[in-house]
Short mmCIF file of C-alpha atoms in Angstrom, two decimals:
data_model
loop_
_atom_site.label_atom_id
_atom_site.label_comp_id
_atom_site.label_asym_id
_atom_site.label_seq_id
_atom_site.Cartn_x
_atom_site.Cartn_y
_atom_site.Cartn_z
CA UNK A 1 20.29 7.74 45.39
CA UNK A 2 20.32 7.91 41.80
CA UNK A 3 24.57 6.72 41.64
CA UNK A 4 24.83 10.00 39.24
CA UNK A 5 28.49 11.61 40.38
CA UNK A 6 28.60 15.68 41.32
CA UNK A 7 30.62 16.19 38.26
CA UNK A 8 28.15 14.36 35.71
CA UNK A 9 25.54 16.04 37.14
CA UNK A 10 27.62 19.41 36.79
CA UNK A 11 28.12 18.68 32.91
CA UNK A 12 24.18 18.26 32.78
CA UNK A 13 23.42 21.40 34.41
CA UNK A 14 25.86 22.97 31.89
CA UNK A 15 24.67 21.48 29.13
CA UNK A 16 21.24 22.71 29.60
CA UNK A 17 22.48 26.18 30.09
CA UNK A 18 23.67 26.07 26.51
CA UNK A 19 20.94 24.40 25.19
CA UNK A 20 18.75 27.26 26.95
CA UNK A 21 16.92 24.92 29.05
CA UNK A 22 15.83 25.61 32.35
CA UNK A 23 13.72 23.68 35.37
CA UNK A 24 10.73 22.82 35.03
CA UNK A 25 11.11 21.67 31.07
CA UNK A 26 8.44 22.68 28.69
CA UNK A 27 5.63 19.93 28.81
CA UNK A 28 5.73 19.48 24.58
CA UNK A 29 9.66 18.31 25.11
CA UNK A 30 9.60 15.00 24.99
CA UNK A 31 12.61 12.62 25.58
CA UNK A 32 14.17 12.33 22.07
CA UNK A 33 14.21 15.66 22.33
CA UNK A 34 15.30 16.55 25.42
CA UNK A 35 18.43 13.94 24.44
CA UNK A 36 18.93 15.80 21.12
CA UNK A 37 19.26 19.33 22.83
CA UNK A 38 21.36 17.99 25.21
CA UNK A 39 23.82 15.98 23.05
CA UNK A 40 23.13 17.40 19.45
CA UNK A 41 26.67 16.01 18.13
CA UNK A 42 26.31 12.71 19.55
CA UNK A 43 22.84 12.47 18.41
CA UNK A 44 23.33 13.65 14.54
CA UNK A 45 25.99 11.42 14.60
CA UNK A 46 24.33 8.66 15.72
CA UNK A 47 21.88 9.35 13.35
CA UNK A 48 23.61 9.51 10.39
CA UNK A 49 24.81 5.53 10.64
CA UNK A 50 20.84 4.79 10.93
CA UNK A 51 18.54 3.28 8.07
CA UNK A 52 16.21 5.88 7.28
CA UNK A 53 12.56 4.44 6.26
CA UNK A 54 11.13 6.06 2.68
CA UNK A 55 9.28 8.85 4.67
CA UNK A 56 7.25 8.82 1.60
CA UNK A 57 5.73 5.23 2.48
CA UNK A 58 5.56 6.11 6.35
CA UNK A 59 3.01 9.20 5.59
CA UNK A 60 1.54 6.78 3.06
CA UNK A 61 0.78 4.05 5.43
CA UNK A 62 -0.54 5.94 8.24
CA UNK A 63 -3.60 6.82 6.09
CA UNK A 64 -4.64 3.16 6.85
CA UNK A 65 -7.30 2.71 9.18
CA UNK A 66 -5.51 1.27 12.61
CA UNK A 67 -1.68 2.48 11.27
CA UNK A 68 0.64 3.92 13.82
CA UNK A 69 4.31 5.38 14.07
CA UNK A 70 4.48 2.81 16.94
CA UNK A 71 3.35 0.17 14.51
CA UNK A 72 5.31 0.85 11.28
CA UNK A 73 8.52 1.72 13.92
CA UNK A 74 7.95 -2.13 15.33
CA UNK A 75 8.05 -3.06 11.50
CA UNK A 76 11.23 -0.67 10.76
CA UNK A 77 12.96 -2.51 13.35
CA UNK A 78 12.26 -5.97 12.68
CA UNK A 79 14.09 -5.06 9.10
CA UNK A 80 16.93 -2.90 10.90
CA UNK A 81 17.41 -4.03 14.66
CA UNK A 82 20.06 -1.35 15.03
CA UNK A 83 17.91 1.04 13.92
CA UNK A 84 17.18 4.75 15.10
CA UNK A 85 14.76 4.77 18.47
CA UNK A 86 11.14 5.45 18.58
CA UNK A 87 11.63 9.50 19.48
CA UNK A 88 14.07 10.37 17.14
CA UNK A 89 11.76 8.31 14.09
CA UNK A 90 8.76 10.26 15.36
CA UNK A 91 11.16 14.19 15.24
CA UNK A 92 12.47 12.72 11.52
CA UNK A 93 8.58 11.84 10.32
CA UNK A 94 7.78 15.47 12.09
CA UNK A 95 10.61 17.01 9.77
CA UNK A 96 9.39 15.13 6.59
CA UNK A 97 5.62 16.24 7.18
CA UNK A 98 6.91 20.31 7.38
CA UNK A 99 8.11 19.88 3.53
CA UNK A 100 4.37 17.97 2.43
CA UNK A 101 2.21 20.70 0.42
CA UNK A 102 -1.16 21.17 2.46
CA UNK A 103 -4.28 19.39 0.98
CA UNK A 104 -7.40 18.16 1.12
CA UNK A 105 -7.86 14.45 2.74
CA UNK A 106 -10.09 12.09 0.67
CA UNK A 107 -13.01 11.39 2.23
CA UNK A 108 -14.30 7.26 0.54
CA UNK A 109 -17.82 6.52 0.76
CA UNK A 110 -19.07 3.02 1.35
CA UNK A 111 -19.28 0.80 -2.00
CA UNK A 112 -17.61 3.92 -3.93
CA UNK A 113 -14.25 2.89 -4.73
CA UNK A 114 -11.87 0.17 -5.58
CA UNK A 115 -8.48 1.19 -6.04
CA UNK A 116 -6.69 -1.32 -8.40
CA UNK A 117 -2.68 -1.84 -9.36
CA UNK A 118 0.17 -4.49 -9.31
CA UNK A 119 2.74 -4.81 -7.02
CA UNK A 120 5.90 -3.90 -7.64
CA UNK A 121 8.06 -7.35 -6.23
CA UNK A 122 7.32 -10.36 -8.31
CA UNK A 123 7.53 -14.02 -6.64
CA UNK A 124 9.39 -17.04 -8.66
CA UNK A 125 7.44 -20.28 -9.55
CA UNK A 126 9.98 -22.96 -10.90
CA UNK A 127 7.81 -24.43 -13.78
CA UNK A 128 10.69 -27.21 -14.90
CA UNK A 129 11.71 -28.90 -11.79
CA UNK A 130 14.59 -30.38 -14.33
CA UNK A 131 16.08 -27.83 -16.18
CA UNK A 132 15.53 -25.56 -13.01
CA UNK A 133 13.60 -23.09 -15.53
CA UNK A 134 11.48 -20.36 -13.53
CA UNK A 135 8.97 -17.91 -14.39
CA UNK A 136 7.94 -14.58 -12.43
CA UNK A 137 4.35 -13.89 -11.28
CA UNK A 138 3.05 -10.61 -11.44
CA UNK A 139 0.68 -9.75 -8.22
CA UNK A 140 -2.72 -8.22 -9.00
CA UNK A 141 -3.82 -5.85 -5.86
CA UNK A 142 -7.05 -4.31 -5.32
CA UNK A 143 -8.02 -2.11 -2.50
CA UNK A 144 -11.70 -1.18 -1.30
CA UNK A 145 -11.51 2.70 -0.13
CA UNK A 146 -13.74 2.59 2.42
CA UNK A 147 -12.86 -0.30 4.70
CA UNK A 148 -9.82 -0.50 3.29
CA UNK A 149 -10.11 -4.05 2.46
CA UNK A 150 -7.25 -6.22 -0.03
CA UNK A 151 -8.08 -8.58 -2.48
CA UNK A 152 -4.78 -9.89 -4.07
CA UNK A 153 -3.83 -12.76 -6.31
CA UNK A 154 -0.99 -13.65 -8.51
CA UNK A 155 -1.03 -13.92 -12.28
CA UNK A 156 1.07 -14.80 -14.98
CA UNK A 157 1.77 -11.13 -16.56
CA UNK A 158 -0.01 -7.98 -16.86
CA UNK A 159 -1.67 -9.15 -20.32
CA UNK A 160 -4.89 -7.46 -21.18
CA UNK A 161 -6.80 -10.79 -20.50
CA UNK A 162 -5.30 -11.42 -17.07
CA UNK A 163 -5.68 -8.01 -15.91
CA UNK A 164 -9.70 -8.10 -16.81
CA UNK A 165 -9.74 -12.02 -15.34
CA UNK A 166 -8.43 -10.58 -12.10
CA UNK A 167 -10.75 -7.85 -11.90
CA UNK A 168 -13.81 -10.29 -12.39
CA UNK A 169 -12.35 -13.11 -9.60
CA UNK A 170 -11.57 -9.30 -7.10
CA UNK A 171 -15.26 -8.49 -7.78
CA UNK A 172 -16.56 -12.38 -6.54
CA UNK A 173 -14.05 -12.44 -3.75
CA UNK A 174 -16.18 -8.82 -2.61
CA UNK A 175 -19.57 -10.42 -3.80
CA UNK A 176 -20.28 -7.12 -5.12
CA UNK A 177 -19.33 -4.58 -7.43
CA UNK A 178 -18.24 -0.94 -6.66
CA UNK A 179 -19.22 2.19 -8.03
CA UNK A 180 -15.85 2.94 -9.94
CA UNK A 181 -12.93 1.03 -10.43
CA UNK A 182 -9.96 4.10 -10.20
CA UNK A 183 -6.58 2.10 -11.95
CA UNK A 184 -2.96 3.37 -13.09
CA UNK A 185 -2.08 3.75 -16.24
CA UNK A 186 -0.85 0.81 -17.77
CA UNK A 187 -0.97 -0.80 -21.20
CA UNK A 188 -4.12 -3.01 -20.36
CA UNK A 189 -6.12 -0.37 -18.73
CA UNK A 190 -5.55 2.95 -20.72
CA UNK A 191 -4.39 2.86 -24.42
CA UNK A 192 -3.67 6.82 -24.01
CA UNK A 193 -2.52 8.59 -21.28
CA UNK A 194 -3.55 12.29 -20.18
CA UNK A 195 -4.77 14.13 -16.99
CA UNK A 196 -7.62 15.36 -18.81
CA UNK A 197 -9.26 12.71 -21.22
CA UNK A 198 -7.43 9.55 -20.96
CA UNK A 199 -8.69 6.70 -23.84
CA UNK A 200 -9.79 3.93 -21.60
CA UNK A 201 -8.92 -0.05 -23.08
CA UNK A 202 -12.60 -0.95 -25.54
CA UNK A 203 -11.99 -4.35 -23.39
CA UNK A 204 -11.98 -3.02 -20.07
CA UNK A 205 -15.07 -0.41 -20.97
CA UNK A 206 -16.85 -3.48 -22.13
CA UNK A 207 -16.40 -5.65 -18.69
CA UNK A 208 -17.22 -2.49 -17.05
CA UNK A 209 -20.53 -2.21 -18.64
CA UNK A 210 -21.23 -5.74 -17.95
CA UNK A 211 -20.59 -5.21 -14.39
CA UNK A 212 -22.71 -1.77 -14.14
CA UNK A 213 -19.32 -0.23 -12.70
CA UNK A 214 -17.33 3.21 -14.52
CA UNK A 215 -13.08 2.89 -15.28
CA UNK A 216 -11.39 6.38 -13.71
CA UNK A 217 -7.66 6.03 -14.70
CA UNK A 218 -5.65 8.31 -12.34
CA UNK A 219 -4.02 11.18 -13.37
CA UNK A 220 -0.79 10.85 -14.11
CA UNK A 221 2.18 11.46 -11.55
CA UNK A 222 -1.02 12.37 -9.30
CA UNK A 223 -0.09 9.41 -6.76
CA UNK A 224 -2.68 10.82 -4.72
CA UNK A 225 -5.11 9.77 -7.06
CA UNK A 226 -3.92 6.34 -6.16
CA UNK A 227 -3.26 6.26 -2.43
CA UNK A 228 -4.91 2.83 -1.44
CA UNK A 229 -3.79 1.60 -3.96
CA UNK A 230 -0.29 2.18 -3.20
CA UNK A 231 -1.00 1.59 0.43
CA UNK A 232 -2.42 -1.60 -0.15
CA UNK A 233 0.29 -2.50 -2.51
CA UNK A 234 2.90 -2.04 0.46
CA UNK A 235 0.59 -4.31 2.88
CA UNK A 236 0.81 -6.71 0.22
CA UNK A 237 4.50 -6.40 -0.17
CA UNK A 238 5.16 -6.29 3.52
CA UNK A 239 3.12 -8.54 5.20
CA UNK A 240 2.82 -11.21 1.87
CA UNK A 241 5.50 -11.42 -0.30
CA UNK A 242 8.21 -10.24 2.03
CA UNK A 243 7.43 -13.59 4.19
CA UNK A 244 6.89 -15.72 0.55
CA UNK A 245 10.54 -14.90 -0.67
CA UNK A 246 12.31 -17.68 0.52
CA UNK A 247 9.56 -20.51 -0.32
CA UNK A 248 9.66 -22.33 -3.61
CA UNK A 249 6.68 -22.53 -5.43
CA UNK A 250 5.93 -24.85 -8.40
CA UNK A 251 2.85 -23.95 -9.69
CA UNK A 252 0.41 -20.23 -9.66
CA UNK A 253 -2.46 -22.47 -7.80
CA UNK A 254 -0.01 -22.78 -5.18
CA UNK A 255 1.16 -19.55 -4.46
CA UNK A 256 -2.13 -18.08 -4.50
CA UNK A 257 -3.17 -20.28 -2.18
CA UNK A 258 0.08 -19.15 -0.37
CA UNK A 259 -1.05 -16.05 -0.71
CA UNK A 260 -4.60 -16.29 0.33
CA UNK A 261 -3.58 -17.72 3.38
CA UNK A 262 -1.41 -14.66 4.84
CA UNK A 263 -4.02 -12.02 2.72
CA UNK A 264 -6.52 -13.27 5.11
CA UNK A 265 -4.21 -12.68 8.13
CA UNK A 266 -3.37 -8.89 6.98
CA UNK A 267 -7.20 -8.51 6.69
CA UNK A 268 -7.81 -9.65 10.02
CA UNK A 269 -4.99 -7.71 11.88
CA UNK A 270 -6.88 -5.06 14.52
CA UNK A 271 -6.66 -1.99 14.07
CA UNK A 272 -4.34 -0.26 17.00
CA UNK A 273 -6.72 2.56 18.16
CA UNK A 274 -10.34 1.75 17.27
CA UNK A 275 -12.36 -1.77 17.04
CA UNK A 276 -12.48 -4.35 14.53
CA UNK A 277 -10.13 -4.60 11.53
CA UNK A 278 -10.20 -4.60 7.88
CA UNK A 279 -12.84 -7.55 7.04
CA UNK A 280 -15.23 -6.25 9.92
CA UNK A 281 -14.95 -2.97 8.32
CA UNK A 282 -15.74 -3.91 4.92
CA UNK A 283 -18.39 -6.66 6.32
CA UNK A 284 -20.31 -3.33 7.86
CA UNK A 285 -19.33 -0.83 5.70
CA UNK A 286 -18.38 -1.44 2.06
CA UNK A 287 -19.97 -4.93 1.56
CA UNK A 288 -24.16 -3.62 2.05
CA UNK A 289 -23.18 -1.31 -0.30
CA UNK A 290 -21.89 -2.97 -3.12
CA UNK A 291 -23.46 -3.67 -6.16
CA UNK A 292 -25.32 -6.78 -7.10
CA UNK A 293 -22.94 -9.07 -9.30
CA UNK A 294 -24.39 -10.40 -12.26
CA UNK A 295 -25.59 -13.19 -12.93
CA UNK A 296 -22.65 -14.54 -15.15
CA UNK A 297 -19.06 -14.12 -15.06
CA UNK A 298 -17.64 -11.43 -18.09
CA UNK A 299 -16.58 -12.90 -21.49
CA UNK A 300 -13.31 -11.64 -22.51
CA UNK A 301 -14.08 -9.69 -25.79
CA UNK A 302 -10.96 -8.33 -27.87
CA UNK A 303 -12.00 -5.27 -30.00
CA UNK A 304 -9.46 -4.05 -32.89
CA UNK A 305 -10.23 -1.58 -35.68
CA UNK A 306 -9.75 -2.94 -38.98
CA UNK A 307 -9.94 -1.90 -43.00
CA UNK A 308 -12.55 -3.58 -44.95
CA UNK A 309 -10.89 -5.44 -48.20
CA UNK A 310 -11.75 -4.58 -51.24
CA UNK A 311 -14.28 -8.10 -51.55
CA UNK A 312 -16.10 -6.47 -48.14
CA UNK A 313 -14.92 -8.95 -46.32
CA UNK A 314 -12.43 -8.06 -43.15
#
């Protein structure tokens, strides 16, 4: 006995008959549903008082090697308990996906590509215990395309000479160097914009020369240009400075170390549906193929144009 009364069974019989369903149900019908033919008001109104995730961010992190809906659904919960259940976030990522413009997927050979950008969330060092004062630190993200592997570190701002330090400590941390470095557009990296023939920073061409590696700004509003970036700027953000919010931090030495600590954690996380995770991957895939470093770290060089007095001197 199932302890289901003649009359509810009676308004499920009915139900279905509206809903045009009849015994046995079609095999692609699964229960969210099933539940959302049979009860569409109670459903969409149920919905409507749920969260919804940025879609946008969903699709984005599901191009990560190991990323499920089950996964980033576990995650969605953890940050909205009362959330909407696993079927009806599946149908609602289904929905999104039908308005996405068809393209081509990216295919990232080993060694190819780094993909390099700052996080969005900055994380508060209190450098005058006294007065209380407190400074924000920028985050400095760089993702491997192939193995999909995350170098991050914190920095004081997105100057010109931290952005090319960072690069230089992201390149150690890899012991190699990849082919191209592909970056956003901002002050330090490009001095001019354009989809076409952007003018990459004299500074950053130089410590590209000196590491044998080429500067491909992406396009801009392309975010596709950018993907791992972007997708390993929200692992960052998730799994790293979502848990560092609440800790006080005196000092940049300590909150990369902070950081180091849970980077290596979100590097080491399997993947759901295949073997190994992101440092095994990059171990046997991007790692053999990276460049040789060279022998010495870069030298920051600063390079200005300038008119000659009229004594020839500048």
């Amino acid at each position: 006995s199932l302890n289901v009364s003649k009359d509810a069974v009676a308004d499920y019989l009915t139900r279905a008959a509206a809903a045009g369903l009849a015994w046995p149900l079609p095999a692609e019908l699964d229960d969210g549903d099933l539940e959302q033919r049979l009860f569409p008001a109670f459903t969409n109104a149920s919905a409507t008082a749920k969260v919804e995730p940025d879609w946008g961010d969903v699709h984005q992190s599901l191009k990560v090697k190991g990323a499920t809906l089950q996964i980033l659904h576990e995650e969605y919960l953890a940050d909205h308990p009362d959330g909407m259940a696993y079927s009806y976030y599946c149908q609602r990522y289904r929905d999104y996906k039908k308005t996405l413009k068809r393209y081509m997927r990216q295919v990232h050979v080993a060694g190819d590509k780094v993909f390099v950008d700052y996080a969005g969330p900055t994380i508060k060092i209190v450098i005058n215990r006294a007065s209380g004062e407190t400074k924000q630190a920028q985050i400095f993200v760089g993702v491997l395309g192939a193995s999909g592997y995350i170098y991050a570190e914190a920095v004081w701002s997105q100057s010109l000479p931290n952005w090319i330090a960072s690069h230089a400590r992201m390149f150690e941390d890899f012991g190699g160097v990849p082919a191209v470095v592909v970056c956003d557009n901002l002050k330090a990296a490009v001095t001019r914009a354009s989809r076409t023939d952007p003018t990459v920073h004299a500074t950053y061409l130089d410590m590209a020369g000196h590491y044998g590696t080429m500067i491909i700004p992406a396009r801009p509003y392309k975010p596709k240009d950018k993907a791992h970036a972007e997708n390993g700027v929200l692992v960052v953000e998730r799994w790293i400075l979502f848990r560092l919010r609440k800790r006080v931090f005196t000092s940049l030495v300590e909150l990369n170390t902070a950081i180091r600590e849970l980077l290596a954690e979100a590097n080491n996380r399997p993947f759901k549906k295949m073997p190994g995770c992101r440092r095994t991957a990059f171990e046997t895939i991007d790692r053999p193929a990276l460049n040789l470093l060279p022998v010495d770290r870069y030298e920051f060089a600063e390079f200005r144009r300038v008119r000659v007095g009229l004594d020839y001197h500048v």
